[in-house]
mmCIF file of C-alpha atoms and ligand atoms in Angstrom:
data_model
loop_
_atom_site.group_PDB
_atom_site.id
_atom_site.type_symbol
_atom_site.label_atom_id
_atom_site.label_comp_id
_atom_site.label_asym_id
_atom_site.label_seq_id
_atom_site.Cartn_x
_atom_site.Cartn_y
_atom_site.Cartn_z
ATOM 1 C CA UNK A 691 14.741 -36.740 -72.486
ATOM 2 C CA UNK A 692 14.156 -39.318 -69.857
ATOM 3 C CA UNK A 693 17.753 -39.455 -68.529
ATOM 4 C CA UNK A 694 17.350 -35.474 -68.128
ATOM 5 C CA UNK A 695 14.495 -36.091 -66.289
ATOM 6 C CA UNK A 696 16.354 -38.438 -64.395
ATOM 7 C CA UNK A 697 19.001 -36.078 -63.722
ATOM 8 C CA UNK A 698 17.251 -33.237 -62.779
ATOM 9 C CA UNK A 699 15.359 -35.029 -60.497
ATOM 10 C CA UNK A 700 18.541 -35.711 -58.381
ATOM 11 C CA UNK A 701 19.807 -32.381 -58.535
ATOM 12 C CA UNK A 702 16.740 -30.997 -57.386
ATOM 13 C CA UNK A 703 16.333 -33.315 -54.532
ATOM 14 C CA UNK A 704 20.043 -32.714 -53.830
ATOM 15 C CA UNK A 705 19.897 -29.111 -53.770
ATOM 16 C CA UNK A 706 16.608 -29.434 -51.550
ATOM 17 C CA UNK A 707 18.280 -31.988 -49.002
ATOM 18 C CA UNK A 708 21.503 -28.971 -49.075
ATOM 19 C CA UNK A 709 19.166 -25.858 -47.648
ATOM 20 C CA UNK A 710 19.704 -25.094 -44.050
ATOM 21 C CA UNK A 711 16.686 -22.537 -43.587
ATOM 22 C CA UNK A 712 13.888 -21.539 -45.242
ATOM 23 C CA UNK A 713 14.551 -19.084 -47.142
ATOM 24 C CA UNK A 714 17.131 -21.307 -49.123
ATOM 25 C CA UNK A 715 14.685 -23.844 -49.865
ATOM 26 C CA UNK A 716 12.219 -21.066 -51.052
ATOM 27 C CA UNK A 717 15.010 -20.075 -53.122
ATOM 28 C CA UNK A 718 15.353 -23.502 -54.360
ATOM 29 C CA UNK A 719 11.340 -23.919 -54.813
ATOM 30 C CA UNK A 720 11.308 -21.006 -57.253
ATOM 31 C CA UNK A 721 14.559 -21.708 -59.262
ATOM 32 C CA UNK A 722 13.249 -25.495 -60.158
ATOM 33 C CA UNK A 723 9.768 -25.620 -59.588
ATOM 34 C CA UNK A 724 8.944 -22.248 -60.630
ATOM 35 C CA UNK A 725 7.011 -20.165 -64.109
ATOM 36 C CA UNK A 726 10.936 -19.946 -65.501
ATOM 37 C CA UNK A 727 12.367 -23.088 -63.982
ATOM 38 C CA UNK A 728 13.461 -26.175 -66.186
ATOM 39 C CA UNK A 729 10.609 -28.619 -64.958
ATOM 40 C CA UNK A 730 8.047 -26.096 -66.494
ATOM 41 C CA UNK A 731 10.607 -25.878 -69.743
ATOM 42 C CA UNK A 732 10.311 -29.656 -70.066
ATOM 43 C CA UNK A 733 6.181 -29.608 -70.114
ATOM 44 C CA UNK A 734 6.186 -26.820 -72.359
ATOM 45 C CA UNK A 735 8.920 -28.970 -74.387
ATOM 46 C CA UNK A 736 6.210 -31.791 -74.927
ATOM 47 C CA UNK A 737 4.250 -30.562 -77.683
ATOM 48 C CA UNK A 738 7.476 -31.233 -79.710
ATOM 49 C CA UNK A 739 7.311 -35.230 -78.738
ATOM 50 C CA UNK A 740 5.403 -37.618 -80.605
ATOM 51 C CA UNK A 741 1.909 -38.445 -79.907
ATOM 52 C CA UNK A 742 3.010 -42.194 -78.528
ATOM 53 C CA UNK A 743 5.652 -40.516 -76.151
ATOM 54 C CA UNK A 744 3.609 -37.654 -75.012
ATOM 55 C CA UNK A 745 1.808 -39.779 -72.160
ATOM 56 C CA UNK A 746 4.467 -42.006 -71.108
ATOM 57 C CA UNK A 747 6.989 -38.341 -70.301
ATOM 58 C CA UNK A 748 3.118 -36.714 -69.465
ATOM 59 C CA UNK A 749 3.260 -39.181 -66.564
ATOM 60 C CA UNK A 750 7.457 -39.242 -65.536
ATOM 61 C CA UNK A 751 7.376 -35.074 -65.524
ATOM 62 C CA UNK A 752 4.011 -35.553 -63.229
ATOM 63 C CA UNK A 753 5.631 -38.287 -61.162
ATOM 64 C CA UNK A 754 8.696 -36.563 -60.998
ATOM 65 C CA UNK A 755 7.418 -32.950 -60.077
ATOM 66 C CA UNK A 756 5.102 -35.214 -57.536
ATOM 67 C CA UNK A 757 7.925 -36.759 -55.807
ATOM 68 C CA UNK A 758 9.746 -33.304 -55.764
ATOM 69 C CA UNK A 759 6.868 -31.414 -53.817
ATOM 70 C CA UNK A 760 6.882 -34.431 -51.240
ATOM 71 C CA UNK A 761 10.268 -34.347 -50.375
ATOM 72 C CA UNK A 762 10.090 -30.440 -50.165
ATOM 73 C CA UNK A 763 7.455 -30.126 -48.179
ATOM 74 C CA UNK A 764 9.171 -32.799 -45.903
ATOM 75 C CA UNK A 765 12.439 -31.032 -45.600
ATOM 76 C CA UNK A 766 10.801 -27.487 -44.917
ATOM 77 C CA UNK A 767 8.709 -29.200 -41.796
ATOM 78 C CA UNK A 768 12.266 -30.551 -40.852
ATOM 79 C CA UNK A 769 13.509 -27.250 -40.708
ATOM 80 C CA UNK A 770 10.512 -25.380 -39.164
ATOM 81 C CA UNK A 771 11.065 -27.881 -36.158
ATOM 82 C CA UNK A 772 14.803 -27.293 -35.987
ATOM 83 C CA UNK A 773 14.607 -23.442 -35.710
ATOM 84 C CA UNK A 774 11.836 -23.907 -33.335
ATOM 85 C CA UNK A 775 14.400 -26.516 -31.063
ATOM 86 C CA UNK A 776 17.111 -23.516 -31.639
ATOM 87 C CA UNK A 777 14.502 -21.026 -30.375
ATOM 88 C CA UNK A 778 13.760 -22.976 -27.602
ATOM 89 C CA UNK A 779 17.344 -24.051 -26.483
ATOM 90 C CA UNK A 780 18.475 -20.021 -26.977
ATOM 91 C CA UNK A 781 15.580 -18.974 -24.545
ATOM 92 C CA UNK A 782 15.534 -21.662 -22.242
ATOM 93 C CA UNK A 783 15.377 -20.774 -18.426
ATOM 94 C CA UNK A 784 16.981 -22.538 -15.346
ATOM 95 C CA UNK A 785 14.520 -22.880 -13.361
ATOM 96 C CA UNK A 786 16.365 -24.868 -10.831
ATOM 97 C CA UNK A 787 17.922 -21.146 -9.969
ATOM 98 C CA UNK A 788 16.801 -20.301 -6.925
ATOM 99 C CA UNK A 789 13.991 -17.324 -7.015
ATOM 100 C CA UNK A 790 14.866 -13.637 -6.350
ATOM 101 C CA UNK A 791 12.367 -13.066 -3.220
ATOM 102 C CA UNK A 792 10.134 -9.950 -3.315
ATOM 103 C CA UNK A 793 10.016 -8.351 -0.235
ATOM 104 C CA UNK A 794 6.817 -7.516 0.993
ATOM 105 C CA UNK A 795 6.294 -4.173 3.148
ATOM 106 C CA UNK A 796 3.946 -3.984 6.213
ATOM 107 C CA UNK A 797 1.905 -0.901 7.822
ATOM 108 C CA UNK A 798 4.085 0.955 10.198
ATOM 109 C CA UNK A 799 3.135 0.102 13.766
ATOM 110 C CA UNK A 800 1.500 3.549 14.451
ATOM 111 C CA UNK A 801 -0.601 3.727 10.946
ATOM 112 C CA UNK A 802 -1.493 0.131 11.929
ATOM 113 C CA UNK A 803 -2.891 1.748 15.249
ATOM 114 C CA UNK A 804 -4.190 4.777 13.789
ATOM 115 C CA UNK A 805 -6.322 2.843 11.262
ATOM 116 C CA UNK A 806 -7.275 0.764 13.663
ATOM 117 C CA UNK A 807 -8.760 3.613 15.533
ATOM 118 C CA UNK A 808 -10.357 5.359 13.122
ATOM 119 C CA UNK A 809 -12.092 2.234 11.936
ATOM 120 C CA UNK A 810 -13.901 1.819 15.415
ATOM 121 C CA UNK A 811 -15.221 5.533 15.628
ATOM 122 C CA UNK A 812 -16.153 5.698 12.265
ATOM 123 C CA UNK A 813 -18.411 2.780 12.465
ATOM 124 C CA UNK A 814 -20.125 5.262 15.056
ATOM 125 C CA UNK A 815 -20.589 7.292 12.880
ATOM 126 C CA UNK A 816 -17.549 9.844 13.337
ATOM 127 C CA UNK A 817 -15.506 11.857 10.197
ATOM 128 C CA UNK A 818 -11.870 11.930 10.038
ATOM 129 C CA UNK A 819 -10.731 15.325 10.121
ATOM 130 C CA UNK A 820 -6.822 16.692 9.530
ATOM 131 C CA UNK A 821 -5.742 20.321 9.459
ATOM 132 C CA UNK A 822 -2.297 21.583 9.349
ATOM 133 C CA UNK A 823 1.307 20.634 11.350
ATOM 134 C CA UNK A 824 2.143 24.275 11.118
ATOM 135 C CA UNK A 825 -0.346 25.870 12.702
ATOM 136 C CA UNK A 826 -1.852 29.775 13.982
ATOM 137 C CA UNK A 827 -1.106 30.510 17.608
ATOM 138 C CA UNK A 828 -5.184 30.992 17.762
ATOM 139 C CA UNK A 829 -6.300 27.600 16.845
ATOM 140 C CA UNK A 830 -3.194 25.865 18.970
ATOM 141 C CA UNK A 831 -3.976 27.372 22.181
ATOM 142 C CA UNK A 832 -6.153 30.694 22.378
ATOM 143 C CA UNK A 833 -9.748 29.198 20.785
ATOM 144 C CA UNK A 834 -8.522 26.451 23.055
ATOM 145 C CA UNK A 835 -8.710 28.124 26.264
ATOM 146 C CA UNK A 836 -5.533 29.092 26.528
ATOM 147 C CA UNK A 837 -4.804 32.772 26.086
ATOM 148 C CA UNK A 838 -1.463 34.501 25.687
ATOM 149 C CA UNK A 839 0.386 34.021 28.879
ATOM 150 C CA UNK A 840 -1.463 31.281 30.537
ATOM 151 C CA UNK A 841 0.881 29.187 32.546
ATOM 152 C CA UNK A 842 -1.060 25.945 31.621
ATOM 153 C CA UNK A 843 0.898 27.182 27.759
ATOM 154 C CA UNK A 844 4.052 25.835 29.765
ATOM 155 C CA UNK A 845 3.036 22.219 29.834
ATOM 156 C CA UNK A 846 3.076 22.643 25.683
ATOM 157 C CA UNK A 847 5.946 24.226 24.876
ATOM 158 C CA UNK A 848 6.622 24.307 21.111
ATOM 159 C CA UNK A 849 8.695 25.147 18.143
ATOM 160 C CA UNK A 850 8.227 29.091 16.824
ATOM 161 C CA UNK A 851 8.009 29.669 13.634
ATOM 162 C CA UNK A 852 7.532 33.314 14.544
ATOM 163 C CA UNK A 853 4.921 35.080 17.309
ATOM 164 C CA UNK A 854 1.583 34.050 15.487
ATOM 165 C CA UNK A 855 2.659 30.481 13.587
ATOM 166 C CA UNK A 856 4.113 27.574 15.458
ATOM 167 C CA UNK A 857 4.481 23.908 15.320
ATOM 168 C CA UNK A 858 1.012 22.270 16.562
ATOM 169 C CA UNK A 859 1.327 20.880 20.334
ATOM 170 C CA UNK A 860 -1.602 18.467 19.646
ATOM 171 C CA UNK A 861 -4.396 17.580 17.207
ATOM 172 C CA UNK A 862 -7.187 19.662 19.269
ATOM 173 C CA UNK A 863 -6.587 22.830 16.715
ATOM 174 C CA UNK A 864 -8.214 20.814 14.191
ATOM 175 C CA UNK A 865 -11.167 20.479 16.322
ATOM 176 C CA UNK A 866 -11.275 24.201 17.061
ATOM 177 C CA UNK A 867 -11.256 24.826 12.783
ATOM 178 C CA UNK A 868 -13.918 22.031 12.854
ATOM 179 C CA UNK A 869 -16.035 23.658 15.046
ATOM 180 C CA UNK A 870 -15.942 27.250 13.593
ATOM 181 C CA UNK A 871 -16.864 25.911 10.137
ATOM 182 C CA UNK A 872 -19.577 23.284 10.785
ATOM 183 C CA UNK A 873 -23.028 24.531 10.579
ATOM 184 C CA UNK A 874 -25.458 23.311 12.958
ATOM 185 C CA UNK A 875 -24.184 21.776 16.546
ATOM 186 C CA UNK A 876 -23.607 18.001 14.965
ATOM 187 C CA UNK A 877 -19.392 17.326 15.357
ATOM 188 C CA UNK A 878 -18.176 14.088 15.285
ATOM 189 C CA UNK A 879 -14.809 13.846 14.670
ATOM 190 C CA UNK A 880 -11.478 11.827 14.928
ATOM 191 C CA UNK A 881 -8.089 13.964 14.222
ATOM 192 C CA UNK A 882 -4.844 11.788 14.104
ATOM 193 C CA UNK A 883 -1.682 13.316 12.739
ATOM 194 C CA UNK A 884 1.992 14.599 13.938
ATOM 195 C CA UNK A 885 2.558 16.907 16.674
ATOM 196 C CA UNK A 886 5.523 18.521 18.277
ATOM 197 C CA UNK A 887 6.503 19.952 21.405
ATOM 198 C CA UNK A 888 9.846 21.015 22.715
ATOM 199 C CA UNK A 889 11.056 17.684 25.070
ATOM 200 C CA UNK A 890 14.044 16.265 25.068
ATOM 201 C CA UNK A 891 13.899 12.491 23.568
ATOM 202 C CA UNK A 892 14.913 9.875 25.693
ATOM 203 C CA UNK A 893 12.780 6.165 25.850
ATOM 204 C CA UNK A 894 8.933 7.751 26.526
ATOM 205 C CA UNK A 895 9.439 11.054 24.815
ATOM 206 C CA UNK A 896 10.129 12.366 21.536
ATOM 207 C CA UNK A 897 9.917 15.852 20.091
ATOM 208 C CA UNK A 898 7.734 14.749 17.589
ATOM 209 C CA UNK A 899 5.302 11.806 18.329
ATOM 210 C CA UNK A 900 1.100 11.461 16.829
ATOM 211 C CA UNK A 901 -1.882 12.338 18.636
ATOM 212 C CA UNK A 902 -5.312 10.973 17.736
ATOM 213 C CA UNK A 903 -8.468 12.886 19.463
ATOM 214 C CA UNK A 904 -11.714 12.582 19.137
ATOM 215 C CA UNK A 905 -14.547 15.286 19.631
ATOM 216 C CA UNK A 906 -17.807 15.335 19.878
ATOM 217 C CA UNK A 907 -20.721 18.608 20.187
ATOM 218 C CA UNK A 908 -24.289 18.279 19.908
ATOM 219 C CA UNK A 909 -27.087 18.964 22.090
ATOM 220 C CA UNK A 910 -27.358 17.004 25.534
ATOM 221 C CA UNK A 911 -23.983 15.216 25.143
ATOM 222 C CA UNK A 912 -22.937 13.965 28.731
ATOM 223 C CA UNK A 913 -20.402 12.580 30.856
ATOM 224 C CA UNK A 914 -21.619 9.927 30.858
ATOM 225 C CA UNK A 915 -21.412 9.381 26.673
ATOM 226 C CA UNK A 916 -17.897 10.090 26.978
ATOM 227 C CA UNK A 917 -17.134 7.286 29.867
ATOM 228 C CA UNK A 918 -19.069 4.844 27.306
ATOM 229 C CA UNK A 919 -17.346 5.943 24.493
ATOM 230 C CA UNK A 920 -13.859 5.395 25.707
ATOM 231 C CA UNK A 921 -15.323 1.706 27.789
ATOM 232 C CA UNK A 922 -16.188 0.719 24.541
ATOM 233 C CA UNK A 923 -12.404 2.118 22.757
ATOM 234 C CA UNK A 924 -9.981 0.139 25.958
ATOM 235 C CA UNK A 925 -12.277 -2.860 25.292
ATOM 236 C CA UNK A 926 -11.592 -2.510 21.119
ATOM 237 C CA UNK A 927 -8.233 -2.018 21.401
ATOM 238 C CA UNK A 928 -7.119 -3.853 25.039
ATOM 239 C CA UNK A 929 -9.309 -6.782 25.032
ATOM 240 C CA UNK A 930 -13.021 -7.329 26.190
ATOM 241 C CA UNK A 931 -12.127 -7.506 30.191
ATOM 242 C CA UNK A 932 -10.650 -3.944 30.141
ATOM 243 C CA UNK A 933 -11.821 -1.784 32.787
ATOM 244 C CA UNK A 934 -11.494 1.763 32.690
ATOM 245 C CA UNK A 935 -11.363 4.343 35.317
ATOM 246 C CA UNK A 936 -11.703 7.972 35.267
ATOM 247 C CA UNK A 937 -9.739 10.123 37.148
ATOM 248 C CA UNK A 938 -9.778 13.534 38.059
ATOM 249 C CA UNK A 939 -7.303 16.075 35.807
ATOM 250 C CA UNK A 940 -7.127 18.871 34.343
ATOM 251 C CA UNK A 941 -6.993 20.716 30.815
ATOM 252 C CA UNK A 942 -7.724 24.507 29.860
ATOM 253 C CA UNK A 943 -10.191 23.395 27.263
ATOM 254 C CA UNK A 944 -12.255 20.802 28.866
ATOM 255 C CA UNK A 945 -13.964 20.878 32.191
ATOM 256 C CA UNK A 946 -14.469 18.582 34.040
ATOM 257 C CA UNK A 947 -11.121 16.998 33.089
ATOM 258 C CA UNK A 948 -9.867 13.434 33.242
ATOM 259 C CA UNK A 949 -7.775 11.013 32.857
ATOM 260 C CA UNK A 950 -8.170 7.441 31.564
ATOM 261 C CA UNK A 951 -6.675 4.095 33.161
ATOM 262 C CA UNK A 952 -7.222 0.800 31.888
ATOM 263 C CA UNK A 953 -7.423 -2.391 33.641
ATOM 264 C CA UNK A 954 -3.651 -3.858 33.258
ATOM 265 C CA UNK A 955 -4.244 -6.117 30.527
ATOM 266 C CA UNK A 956 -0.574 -8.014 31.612
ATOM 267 C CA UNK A 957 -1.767 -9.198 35.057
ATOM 268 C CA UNK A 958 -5.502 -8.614 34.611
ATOM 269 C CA UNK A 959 -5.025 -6.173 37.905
ATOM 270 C CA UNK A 960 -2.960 -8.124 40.478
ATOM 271 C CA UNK A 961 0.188 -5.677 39.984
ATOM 272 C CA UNK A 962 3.560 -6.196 37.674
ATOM 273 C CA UNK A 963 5.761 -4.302 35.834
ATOM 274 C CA UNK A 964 3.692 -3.137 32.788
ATOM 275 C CA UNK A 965 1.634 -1.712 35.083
ATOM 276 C CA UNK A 966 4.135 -0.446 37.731
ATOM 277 C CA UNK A 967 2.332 -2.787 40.366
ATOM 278 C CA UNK A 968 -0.595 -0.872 40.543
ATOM 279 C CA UNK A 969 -2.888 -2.763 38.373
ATOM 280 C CA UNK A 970 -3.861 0.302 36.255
ATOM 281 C CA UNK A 971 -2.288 1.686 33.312
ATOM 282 C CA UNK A 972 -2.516 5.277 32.242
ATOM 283 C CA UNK A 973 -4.415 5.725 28.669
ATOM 284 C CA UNK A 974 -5.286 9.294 27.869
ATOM 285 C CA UNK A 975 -7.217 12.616 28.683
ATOM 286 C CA UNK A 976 -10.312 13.672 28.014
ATOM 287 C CA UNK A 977 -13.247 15.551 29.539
ATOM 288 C CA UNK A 978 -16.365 17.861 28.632
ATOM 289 C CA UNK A 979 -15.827 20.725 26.087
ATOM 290 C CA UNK A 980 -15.350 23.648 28.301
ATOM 291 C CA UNK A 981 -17.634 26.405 27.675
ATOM 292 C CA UNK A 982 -15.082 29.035 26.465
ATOM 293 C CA UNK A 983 -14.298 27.095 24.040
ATOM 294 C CA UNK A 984 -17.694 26.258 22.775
ATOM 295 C CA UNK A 985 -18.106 30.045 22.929
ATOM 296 C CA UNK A 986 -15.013 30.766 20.938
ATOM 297 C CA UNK A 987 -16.338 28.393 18.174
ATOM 298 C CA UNK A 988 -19.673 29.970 18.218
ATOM 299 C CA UNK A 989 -21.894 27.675 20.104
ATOM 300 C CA UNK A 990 -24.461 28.769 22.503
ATOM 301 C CA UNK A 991 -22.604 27.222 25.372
ATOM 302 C CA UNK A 992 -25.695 26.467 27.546
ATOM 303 C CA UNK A 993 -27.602 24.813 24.561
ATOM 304 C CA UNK A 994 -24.704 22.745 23.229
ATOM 305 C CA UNK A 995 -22.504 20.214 25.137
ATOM 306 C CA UNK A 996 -19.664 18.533 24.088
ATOM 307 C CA UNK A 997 -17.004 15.818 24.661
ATOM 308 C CA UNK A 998 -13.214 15.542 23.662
ATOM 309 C CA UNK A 999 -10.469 12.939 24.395
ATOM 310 C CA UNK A 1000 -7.669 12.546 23.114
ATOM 311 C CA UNK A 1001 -4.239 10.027 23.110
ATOM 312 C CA UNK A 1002 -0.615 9.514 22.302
ATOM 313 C CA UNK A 1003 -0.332 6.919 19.234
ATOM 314 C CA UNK A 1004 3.015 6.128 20.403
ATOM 315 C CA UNK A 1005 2.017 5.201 23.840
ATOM 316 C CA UNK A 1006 -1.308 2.943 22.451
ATOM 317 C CA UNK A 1007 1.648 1.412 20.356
ATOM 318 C CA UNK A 1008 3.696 0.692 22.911
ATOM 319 C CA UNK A 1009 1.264 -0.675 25.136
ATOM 320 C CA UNK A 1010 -0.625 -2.962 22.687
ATOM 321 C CA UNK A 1011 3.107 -4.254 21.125
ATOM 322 C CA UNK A 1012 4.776 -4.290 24.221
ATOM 323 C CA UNK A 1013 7.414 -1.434 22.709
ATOM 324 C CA UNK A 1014 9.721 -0.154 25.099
ATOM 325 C CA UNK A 1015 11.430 2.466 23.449
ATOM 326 C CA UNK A 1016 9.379 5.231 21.986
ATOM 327 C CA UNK A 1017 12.275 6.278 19.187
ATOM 328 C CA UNK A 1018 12.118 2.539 17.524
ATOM 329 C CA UNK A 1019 8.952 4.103 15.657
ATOM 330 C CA UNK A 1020 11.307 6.503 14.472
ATOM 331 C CA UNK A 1021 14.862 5.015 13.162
ATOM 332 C CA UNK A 1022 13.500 2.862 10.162
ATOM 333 C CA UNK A 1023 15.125 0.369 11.281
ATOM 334 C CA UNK A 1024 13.528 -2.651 9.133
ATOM 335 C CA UNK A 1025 14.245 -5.067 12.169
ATOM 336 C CA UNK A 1026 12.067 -3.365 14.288
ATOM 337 C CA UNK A 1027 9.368 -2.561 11.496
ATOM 338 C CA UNK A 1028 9.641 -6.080 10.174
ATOM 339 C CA UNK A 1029 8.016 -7.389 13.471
ATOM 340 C CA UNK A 1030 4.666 -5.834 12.203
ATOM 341 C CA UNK A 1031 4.383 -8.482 9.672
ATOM 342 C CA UNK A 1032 0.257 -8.619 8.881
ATOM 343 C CA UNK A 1033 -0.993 -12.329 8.541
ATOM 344 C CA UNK A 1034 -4.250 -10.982 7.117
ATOM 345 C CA UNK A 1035 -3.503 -9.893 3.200
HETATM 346 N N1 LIG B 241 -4.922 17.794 23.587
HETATM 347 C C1 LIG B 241 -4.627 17.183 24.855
HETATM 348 C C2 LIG B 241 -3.146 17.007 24.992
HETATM 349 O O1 LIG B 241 -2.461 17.000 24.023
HETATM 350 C C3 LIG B 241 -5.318 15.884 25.021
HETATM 351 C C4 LIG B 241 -6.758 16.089 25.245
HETATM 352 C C5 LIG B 241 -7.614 16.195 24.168
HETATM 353 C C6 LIG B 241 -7.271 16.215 26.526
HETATM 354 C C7 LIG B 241 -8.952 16.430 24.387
HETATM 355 C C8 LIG B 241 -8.587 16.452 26.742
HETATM 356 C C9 LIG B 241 -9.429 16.543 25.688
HETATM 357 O O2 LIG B 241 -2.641 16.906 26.085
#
């Protein structure tokens, strides 16, 4: 009995030594060491032996089925860590490749603007207001001050869709819808968005190009609030030594009209070729709400005052980048656009 003892003990520690995964060795742990397997035969076997021989095989089947555990416990670690070194070596990574580099977009140049402009007048307390690109012939030009056969129409020519719906010349239709539907004489509002107007394109015009206005009605608004207003907007956007200067102009639906110049910010005033030598550059139009059109709202026109202004995005663009052709804003091309980079995240 000892010598088949002996011998199963090498076969089993053969057979263990032979399994390449785990599941073999399970296999093996349940064929030898198992309810049916021939160690448990030989300890049921003992109640045949003789009381002297009982402890002495007692103790070799023990010793034996012992030694057997501890070499099968050893050899299933062994393999855990191999398939854990294959795992490892099948999913390994390079990471000496060089990276594939995300590209990170930027704000177009004219949302960068427009943003920027909306953020100054709405810490003063103004509303951004949109209405649509297609637009009524009323709210473009005739609650605007400029009735059906006006010549001033000329100077916004446009694309028909038919007699009564066109293509907006300018944001100022939002501020007539704006207007009619606000209760109370309290407007404050900024209107950027896309306009159109029949031009050819060449470097300074474009058929299509953004507007942003601003408008403002409420009781005992003056001149001289709108002057302040648009100091304070050249100073924002140009740099705290701007100057401005107002002069004269005209519009259907403000009056008194004018037109903005700001100090050149290139040569501080002295004359170069940003500013054409005359030390001024040309900013935008504004002037007092003219009383038609407060009428045509349905204001009380000597109770309620009102100012409006109102600029080309493209041309703020241009000035503040130093742009020179107005259709870059429009190609897409990504080595124009790229320039725009934002430092800040
Ligand atoms: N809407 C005018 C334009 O497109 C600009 C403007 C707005 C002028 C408001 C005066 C007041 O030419």
């Amino acid at each position: 009995m000892e010598k088949r003892l002996q011998e199963l003990k090498e076969e089993v520690l053969q057979k263990i030594k032979a399994t390449l995964n785990s599941k073999e060795l399970n296999e093996v742990r349940v064929a030898y060491l198992g309810k049916k397997g021939p160690i448990t035969d030989l300890l049921k076997g003992m109640g045949k032996l003789s009381p002297e021989e009982r402890p002495k095989m007692g103790a070799l089947v023990n010793e034996m089925r012992q030694k057997v555990t501890e070499v099968l416990e050893e050899h299933a670690e062994k393999l855990e860590q191999q398939a854990i070194a294959e795992q490892l070596a099948s999913e390994a990574i390079d990471v000496t490749l060089p990276g594939r580099t995300v590209r990170i977009g930027n704000r177009h140049p004219l949302s960068r603007v427009v943003e920027e402009i909306e953020d100054l007048f709405m810490g003063m307390g103004y509303e951004v207001a949109e209405g649509p690109e297609v637009e009524r012939d009323y709210y473009n030009f005739e609650a605007l001050n400029l009735p059906k056969g006006h010549p001033a129409r000329d100077m916004q020519d446009t694309f028909y869709i038919s007699e009564e719906i066109l293509l907006r010349t300018h944001t100022s239709p939002v501020q007539a819808r704006t207007m009619e539907k606000k209760e109370g004489a309290n407007v404050r509002i900024i209107c950027p968005g896309k306009v159109f107007r029949r031009d050819s394109d060449d470097a300074t015009h474009s058929h299509q190009f953004m507007q942003i206005e601003g408008l403002v009605v409420a009781e005992g608004i003056r001149m001289s609030d709108l002057k302040g207003t648009l100091d304070l907007f050249a100073k924002k956007m140009f740099g705290q030594d701007r100057e401005i200067r107002l002069r004269p102009s005209f519009f259907p639906f403000t009056e008194p009209s004018v037109e903005m110049d700001i100090s050149c910010f290139k040569c501080g005033g002295s004359g170069c070729n940003v500013c054409k030598q005359t030390g001024w550059i040309e900013v935008l139009g504004g002037g007092m709400v003219h009383p038609n059109v407060l009428e045509k709202a349905g204001y009380d026109s000597t109770k309620v005052t009102g100012f409006a202004f109102g600029m080309g995005v493209e041309r703020i663009a241009m000035l503040k980048y130093g742009v020179d052709d107005i259709r870059h804003f429009y190609t897409n091309d990504v080595r124009f656009l790229s320039q725009f980079q934002e430092t800040e995240a």
